[in-house]
Short mmCIF file of C-alpha atoms and ligand atoms in Angstrom, two decimals:
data_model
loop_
_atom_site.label_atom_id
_atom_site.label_comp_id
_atom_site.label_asym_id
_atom_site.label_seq_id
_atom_site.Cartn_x
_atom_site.Cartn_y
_atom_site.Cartn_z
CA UNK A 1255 84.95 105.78 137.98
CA UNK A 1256 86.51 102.58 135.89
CA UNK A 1257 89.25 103.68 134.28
CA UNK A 1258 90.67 99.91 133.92
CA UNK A 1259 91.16 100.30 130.07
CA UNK A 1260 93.06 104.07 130.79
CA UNK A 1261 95.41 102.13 133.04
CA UNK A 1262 96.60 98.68 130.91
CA UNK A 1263 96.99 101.41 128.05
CA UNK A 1264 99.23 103.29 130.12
CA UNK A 1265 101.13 100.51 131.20
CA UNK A 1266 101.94 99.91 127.62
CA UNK A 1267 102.68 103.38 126.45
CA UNK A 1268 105.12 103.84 129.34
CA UNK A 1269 106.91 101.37 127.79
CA UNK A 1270 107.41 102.90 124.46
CA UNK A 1271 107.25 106.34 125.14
CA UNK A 1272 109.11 108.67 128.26
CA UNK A 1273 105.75 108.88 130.38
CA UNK A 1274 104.05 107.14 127.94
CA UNK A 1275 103.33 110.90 126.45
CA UNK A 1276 103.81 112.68 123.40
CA UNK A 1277 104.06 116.09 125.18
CA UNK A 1278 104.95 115.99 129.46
CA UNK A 1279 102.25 118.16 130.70
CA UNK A 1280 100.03 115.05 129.59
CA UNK A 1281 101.25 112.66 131.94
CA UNK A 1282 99.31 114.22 135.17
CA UNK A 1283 102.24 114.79 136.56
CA UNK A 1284 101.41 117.48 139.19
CA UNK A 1285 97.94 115.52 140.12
CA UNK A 1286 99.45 112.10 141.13
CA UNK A 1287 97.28 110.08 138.96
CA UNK A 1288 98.23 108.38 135.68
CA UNK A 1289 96.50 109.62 132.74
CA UNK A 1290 93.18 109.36 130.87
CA UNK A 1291 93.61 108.18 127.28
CA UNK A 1292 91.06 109.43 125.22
CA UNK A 1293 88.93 107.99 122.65
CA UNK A 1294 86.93 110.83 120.89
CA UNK A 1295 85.76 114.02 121.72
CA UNK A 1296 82.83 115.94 120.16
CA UNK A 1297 81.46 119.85 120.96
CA UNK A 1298 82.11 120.60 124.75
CA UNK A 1299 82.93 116.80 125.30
CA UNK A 1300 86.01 114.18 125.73
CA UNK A 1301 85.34 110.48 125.79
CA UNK A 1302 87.83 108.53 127.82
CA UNK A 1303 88.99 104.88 126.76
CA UNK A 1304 86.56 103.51 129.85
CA UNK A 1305 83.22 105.24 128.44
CA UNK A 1306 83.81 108.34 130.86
CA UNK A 1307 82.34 111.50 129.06
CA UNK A 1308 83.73 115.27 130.49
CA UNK A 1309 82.83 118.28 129.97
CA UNK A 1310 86.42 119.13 128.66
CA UNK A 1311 88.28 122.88 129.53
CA UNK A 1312 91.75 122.00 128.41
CA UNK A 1313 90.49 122.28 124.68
CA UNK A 1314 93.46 120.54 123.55
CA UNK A 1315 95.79 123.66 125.19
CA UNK A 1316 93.64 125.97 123.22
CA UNK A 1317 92.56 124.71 119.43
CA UNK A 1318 89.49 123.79 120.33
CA UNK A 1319 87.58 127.24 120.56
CA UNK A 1320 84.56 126.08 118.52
CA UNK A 1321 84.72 122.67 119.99
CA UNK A 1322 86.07 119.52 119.33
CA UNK A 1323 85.02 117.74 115.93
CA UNK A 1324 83.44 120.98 114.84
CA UNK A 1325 81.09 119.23 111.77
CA UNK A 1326 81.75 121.88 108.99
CA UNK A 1327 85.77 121.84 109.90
CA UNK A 1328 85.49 118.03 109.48
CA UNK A 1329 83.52 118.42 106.00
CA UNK A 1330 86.51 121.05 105.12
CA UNK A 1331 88.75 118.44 106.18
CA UNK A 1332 87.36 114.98 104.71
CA UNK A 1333 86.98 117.19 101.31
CA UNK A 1334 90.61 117.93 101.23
CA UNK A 1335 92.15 114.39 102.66
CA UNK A 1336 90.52 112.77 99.14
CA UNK A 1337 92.66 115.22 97.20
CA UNK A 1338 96.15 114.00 98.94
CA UNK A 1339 97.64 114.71 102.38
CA UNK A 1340 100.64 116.33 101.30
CA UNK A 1341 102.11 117.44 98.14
CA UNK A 1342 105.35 119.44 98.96
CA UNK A 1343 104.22 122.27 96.76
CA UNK A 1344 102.72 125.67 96.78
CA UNK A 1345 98.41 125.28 97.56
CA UNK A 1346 95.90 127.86 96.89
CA UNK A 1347 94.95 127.44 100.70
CA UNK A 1348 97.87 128.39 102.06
CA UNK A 1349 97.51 132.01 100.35
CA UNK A 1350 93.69 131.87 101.29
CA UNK A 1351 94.28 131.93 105.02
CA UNK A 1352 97.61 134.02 104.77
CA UNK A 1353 94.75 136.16 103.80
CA UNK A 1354 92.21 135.59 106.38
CA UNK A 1355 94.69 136.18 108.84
CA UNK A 1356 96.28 139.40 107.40
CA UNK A 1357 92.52 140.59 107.08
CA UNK A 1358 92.31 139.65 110.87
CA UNK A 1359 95.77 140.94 111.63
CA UNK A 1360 97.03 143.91 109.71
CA UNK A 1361 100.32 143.73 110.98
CA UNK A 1362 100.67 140.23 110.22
CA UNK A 1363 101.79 141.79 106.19
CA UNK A 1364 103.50 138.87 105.54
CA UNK A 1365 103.98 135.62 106.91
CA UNK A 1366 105.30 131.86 106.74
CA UNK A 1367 103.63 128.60 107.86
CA UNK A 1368 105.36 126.02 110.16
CA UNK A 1369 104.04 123.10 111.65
CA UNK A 1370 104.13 124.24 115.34
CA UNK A 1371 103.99 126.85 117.99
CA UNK A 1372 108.01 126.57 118.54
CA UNK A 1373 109.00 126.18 115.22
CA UNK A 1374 106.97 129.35 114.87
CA UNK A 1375 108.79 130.76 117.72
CA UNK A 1376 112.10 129.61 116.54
CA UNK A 1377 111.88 130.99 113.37
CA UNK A 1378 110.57 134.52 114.08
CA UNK A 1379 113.43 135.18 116.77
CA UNK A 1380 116.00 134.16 113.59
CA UNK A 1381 114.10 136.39 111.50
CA UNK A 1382 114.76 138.76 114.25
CA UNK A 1383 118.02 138.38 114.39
CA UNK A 1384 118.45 138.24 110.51
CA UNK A 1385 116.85 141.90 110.00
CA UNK A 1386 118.70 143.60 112.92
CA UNK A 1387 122.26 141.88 113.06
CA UNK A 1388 121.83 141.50 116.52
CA UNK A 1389 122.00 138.78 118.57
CA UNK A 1390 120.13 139.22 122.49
CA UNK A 1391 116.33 138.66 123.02
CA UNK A 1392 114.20 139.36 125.95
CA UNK A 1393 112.03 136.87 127.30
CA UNK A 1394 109.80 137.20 130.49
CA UNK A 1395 110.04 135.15 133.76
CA UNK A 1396 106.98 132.24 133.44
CA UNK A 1397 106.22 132.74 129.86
CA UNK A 1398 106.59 129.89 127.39
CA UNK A 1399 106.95 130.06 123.79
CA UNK A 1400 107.83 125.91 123.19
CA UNK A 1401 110.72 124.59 123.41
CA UNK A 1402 113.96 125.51 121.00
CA UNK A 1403 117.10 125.64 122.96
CA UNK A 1404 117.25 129.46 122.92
CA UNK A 1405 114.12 130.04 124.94
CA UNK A 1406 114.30 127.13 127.64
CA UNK A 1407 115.97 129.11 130.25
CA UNK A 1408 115.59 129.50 133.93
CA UNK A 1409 113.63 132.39 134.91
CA UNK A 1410 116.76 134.42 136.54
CA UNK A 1411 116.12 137.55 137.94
CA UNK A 1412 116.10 140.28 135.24
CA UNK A 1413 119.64 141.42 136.79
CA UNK A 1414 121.02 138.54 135.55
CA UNK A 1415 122.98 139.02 132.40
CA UNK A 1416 122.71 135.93 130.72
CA UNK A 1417 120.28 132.63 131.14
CA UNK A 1418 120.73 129.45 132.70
CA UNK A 1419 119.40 126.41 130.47
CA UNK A 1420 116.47 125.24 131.99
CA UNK A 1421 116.39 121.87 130.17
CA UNK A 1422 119.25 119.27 130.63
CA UNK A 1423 120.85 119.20 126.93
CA UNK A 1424 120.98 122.31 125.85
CA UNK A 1425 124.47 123.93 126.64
CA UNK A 1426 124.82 126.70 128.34
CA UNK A 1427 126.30 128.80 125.03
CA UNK A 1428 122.87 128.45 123.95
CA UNK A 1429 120.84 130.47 126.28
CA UNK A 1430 123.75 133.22 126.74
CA UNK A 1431 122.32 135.73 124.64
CA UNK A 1432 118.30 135.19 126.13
CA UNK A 1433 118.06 138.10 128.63
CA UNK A 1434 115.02 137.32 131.41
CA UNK A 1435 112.61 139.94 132.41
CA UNK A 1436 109.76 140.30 134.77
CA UNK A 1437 106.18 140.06 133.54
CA UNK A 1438 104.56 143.02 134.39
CA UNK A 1439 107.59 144.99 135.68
CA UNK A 1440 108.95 147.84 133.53
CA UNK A 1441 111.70 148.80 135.74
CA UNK A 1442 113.19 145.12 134.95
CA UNK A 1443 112.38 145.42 131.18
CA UNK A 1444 114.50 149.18 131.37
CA UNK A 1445 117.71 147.74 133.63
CA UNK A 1446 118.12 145.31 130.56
CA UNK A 1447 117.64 148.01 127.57
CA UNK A 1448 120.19 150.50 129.37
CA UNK A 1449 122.80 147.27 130.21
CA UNK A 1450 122.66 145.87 126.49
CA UNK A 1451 122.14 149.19 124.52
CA UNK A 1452 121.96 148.76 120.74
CA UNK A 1453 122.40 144.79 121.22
CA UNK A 1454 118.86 143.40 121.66
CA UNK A 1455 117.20 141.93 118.28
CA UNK A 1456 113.82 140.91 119.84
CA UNK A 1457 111.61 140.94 123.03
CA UNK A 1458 109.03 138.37 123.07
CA UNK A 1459 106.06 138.36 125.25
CA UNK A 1460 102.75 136.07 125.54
CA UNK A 1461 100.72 139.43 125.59
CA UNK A 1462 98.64 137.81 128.04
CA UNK A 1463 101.05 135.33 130.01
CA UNK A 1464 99.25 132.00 130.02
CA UNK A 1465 101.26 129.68 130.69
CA UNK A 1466 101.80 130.68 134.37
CA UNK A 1467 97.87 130.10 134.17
CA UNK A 1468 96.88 133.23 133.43
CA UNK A 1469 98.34 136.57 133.98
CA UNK A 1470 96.79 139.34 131.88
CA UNK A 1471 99.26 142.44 131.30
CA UNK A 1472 99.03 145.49 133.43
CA UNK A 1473 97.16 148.57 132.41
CA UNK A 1474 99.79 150.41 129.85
CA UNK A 1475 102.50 147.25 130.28
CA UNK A 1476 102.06 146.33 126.49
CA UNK A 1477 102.08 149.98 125.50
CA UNK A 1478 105.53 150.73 127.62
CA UNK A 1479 107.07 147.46 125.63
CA UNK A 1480 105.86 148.47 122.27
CA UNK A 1481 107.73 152.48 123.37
CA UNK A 1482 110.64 150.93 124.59
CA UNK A 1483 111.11 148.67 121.85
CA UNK A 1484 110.41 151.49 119.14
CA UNK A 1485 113.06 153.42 120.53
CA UNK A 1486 115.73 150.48 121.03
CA UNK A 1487 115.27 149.41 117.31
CA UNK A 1488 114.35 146.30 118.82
CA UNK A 1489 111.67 144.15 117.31
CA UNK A 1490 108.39 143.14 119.22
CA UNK A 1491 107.23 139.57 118.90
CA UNK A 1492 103.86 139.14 120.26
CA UNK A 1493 103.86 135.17 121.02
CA UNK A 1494 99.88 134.92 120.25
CA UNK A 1495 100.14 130.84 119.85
CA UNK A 1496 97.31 131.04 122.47
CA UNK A 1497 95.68 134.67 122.35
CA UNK A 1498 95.57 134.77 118.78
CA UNK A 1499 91.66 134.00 117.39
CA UNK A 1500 91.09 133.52 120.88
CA UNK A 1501 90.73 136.77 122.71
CA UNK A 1502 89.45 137.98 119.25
CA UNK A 1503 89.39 137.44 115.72
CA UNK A 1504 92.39 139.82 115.80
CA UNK A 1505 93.93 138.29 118.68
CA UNK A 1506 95.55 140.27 121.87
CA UNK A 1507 96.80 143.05 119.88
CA UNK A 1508 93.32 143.56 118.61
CA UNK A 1509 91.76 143.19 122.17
CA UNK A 1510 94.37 145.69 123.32
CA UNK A 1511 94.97 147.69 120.40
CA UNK A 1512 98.80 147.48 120.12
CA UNK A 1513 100.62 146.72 117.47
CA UNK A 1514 103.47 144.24 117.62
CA UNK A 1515 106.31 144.05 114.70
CA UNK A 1516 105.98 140.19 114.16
CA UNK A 1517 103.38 137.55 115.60
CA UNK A 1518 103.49 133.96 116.27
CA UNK A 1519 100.30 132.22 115.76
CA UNK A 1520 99.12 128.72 116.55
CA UNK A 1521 96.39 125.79 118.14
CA UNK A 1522 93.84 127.61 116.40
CA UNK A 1523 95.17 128.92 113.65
CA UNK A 1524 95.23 125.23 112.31
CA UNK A 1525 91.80 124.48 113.79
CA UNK A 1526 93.48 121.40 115.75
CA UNK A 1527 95.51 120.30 112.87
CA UNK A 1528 99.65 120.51 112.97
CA UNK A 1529 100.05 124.32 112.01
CA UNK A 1530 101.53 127.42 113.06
CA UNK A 1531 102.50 130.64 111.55
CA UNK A 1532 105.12 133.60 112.34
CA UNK A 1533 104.64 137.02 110.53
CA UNK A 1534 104.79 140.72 110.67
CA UNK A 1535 106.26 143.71 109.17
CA UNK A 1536 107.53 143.02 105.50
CA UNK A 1537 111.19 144.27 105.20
CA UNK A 1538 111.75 141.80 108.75
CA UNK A 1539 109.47 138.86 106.60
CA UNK A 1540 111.40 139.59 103.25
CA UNK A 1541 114.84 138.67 105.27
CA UNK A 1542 113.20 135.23 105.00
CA UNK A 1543 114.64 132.48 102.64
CA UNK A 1544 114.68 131.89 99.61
CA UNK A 1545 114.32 136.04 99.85
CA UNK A 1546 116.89 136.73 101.91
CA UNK A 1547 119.28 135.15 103.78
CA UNK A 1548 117.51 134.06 107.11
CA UNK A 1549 117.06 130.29 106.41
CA UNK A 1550 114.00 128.37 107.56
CA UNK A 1551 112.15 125.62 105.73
CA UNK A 1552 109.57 122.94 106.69
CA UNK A 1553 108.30 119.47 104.65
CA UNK A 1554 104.58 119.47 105.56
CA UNK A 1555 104.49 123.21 106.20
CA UNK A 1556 101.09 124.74 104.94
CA UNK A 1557 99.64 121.62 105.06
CA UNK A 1558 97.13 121.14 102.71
CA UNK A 1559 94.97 119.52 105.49
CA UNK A 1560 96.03 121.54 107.97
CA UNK A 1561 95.21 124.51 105.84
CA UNK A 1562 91.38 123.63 105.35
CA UNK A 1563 91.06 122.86 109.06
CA UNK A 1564 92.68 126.58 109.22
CA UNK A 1565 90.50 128.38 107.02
CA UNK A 1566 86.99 126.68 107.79
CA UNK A 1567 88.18 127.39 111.92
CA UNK A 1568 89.05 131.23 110.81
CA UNK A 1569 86.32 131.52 108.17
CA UNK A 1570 83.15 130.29 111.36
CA UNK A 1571 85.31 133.12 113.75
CA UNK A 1572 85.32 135.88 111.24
CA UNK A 1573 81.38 135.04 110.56
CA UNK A 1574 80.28 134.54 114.14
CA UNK A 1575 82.10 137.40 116.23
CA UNK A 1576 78.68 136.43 118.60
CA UNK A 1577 80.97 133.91 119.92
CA UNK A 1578 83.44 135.72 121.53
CA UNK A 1579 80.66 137.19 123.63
CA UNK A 1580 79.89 134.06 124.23
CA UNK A 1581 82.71 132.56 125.50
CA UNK A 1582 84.05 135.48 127.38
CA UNK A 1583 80.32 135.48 129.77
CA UNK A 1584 80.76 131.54 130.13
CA UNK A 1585 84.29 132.32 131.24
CA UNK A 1586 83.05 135.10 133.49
CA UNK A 1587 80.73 132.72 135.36
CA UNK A 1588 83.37 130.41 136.16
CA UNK A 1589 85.44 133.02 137.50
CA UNK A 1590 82.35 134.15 139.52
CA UNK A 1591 81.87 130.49 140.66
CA UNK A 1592 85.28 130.45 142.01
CA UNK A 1593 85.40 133.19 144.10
CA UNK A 1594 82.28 132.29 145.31
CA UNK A 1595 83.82 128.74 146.08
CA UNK A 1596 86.32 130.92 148.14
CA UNK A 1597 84.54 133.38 150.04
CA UNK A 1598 81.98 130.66 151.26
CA UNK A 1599 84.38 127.95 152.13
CA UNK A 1600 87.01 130.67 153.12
CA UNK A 1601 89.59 128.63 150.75
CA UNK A 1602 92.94 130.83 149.98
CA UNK A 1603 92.09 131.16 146.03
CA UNK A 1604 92.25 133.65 143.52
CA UNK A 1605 91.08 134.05 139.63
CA UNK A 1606 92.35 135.24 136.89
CA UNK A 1607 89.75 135.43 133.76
CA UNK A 1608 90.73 137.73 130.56
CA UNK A 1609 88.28 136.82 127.65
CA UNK A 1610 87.73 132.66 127.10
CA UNK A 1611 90.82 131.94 129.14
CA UNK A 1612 90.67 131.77 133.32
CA UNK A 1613 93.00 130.27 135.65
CA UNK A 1614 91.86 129.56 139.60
CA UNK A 1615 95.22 129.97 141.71
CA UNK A 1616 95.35 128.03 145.32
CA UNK A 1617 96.70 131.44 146.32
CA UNK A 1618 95.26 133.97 148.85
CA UNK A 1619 97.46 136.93 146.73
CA UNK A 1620 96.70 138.23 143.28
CA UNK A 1621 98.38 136.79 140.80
CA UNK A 1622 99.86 139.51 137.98
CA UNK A 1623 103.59 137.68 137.82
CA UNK A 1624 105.48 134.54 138.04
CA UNK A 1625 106.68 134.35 141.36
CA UNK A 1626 103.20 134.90 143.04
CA UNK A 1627 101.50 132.19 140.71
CA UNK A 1628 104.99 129.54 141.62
CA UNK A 1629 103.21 130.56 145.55
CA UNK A 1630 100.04 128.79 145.11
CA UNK A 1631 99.20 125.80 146.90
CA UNK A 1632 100.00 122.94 144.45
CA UNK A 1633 98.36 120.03 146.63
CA UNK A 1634 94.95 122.37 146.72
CA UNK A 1635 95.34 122.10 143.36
CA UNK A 1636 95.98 118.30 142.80
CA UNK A 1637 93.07 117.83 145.28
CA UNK A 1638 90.74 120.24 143.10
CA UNK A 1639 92.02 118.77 139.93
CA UNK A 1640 90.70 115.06 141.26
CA UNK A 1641 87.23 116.58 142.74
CA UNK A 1642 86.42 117.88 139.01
CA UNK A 1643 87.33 114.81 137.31
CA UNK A 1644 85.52 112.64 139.46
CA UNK A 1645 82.65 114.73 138.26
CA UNK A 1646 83.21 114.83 135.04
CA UNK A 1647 84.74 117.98 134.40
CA UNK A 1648 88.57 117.98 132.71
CA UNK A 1649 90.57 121.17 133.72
CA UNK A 1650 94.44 121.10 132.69
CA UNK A 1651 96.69 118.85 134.87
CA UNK A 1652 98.52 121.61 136.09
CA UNK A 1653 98.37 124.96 138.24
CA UNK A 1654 100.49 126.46 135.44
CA UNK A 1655 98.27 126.17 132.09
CA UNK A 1656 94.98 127.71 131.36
CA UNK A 1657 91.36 127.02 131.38
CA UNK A 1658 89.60 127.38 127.83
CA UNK A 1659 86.16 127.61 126.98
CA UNK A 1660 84.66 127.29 123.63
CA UNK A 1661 81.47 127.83 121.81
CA UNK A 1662 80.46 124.60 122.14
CA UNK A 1663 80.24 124.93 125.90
CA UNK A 1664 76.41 125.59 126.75
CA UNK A 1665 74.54 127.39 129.52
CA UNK A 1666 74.01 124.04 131.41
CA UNK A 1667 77.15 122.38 131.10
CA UNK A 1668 78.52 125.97 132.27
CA UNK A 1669 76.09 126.19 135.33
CA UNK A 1670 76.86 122.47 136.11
CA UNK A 1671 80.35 123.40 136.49
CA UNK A 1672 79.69 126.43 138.52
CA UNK A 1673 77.64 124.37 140.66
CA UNK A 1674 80.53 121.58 140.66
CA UNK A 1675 82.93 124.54 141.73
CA UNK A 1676 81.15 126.26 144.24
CA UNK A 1677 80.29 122.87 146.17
CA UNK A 1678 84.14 121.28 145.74
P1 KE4 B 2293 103.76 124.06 120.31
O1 KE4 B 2293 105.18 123.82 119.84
O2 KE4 B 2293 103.41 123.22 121.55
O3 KE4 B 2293 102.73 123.92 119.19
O4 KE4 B 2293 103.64 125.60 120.75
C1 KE4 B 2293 104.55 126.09 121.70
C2 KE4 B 2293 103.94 127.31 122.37
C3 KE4 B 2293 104.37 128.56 121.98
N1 KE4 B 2293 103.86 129.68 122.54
C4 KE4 B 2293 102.91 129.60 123.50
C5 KE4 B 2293 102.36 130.87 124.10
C6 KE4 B 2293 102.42 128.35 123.93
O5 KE4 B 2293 101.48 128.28 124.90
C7 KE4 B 2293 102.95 127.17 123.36
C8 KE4 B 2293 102.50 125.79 123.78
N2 KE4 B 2293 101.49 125.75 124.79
C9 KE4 B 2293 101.45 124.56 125.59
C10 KE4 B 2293 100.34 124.72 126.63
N3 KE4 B 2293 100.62 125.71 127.57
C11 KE4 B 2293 101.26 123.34 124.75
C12 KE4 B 2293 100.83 122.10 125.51
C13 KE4 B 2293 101.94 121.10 125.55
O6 KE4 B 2293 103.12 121.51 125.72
O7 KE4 B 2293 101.62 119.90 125.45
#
């Protein structure tokens, strides 16, 4: 495969950028290779700077769930560039989809657009904070909810007391009130309730973890966090920057029918376009500036681009719940492929799959936390990685992130992937 073009371009991004990347998990760092650099994508496809086409599962972390270039989001979007890219000023659109989103999530009663997943993050945690006067959040072991100070910590054990930064830069002050929990273990999520009674604003969980790959919750482990937060006073922040649209139109607390006190939204909420959103229950939204006193602002927040990519992305979901059917059987066949791939070639692997989103772990155990997914064999998976692109098939860079699937994804690219998996 030539990938001449990929590599010069490389050579000169490195120079201006750390990695030559925008984001790190870009730069291929856990394969060994240098990255692709990509030239246009369209439906189930990714076109690399050499004329290499692949059938594309990263989705852009998650946007793309309708596929990439979708042509009625681009109409919505080429009809609103014309009228100005940014004005700085209320829009219609930003009320339409706070609309289509409240009429996907209920508990979503009010809400404020940012420009990303962590500024989403960021601001719902203050908003947190703001509406209880308290200062301590929860956080699980292996979930990610972007990158403000507060939230990079290492993944102590939930004994711990207080965090350790996890990112060189952010002093240690900062994570001291970001208490870490287990995924998937109550008895963790109780020792910190009963050792900070009364002093925990939030507890924020990726209702299914994927950014470990993919860890769905345990049967009743979302129910025991919204109890246990109910009784603690302590706000539940469902970080649905991936789940939300995706698992359903109404996101994970939809698919699982629990009710979180604010929500994080993101990827495709915007339909690919810079835009993220952080909501929930009124009197915690109407703390908010200019309100109440919890400030947050943002210059190209609701987007007037952003906002049309939003709605038409929302607008096709809502129409077409036929998709999620979709999506979820082509996701189930991959899975199936894999453990095929396993059981024939008697490779230590396991497979997560919850709705569109699947992970393959180079790990004989089953993976339902942190520590067991950190076990898995991460030269299988650099191996694996190269055997799919060499075929034309693009699966995240790393054993930690997700495989998505969108609509766009058809029957035969699906079955030439299982085919591609279960010969690797
Ligand atoms: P952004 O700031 O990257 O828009 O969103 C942060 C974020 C928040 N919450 C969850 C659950 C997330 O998964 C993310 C970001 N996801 C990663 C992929 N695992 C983004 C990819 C990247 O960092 O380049």
């Amino acid at each position: 495969m030539n990938t001449s073009t990929s590599e010069a371009l490389f050579q000169e991004a490195i120079k201006m950028m750390p990695g030559g990347v925008n984001s790190p998990v870009r730069a291929f760092g856990y394969v060994g290779r240098n990255p692709l650099f990509i030239k246009r994508a369209s439906g189930s496809k990714i076109y690399d700077v050499d004329g290499n086409e692949y059938i594309d599962y990263v989705c852009s972390w998650g946007p793309g769930i309708l596929g990439h270039a979708h042509p009625e989001v681009i109409e919505a979007v080429q009809k609103a560039v014309v009228d100005g890219l940014t004005f700085g000023a209320p829009t219609e659109r930003e009320t339409k989809l706070c609309k289509l989103i409240n009429a996907c999530m209920p508990s979503m009663e009010m809400m404020r657009m940012v420009s990303s997943g962590t500024e989403a993050v960021m601001s719902a945690i203050r908003a947190a904070r703001g509406y209880t006067g308290r200062d301590k959040i929860i956080k699980f072991k292996g979930c990610y909810h972007g990158h403000s100070d507060g939230l990079l910590v290492k993944a102590g054990s939930a004994a711990l007391t207080s965090s350790v930064p996890d990112s060189a830069g952010v002093p240690k002050s900062f994570t001291e009130k970001t208490l870490v929990a287990l995924y998937n273990d109550e008895e963790s999520v109780k020792e910190l309730f009963e050792n900070n009674k009364g002093e925990i604003a939030a507890l924020i969980v990726e209702p299914v973890a994927a950014n470990m790959g993919v860890v769905p919750p345990k049967e009743g482990f979302l129910q025991f966090l919204r109890d246990i937060t109910k009784e603690n006073g302590t706000v539940l922040i469902f970080d649905e920057v991936i789940t939300g649209f995706r698992l359903s139109a109404g996101g994970a607390q939809e698919y699982y029918q629990i009710t979180p006190d604010m929500t994080t939204l993101g990827k495709i909420v915007g339909g690919g376009m810079p835009m993220a959103v952080y909501g929930g229950r009124k009197e915690i939204m109407e703390c908010v500036s200019p309100v109440g006193k919890v400030y947050q602002a943002g210059t190209l927040s609701g987007n007037p681009v952003a906002t049309a990519a939003g709605i038409k992305t929302v607008e096709i979901l809502m129409d077409h719940p036929e998709i999620y059917a979709q999506i979820d059987e082509s996701a189930k066949k991959l899975a199936k492929a894999y453990e095929t791939y396993a059981q024939t070639k008697g490779v230590d692997l396991t497979v997560n799959q919850v709705g569109s989103l699947l992970c393959a772990y180079f790990t004989k155990e089953k993976v339902d936390n942190y520590d067991k997914a950190a076990a898995s064999d991460l030269d299988a998976f650099s191996s694996y990685f190269g055997k799919m692109l060499d075929n034309g098939v693009y699966v995240a860079p790393s054993q930690f992130e997700a495989m998505f699937v969108s609509a766009a994804h058809t029957e035969k690219e699906i079955a030439k992937t299982c085919d591609l998996i279960m010969n690797l």
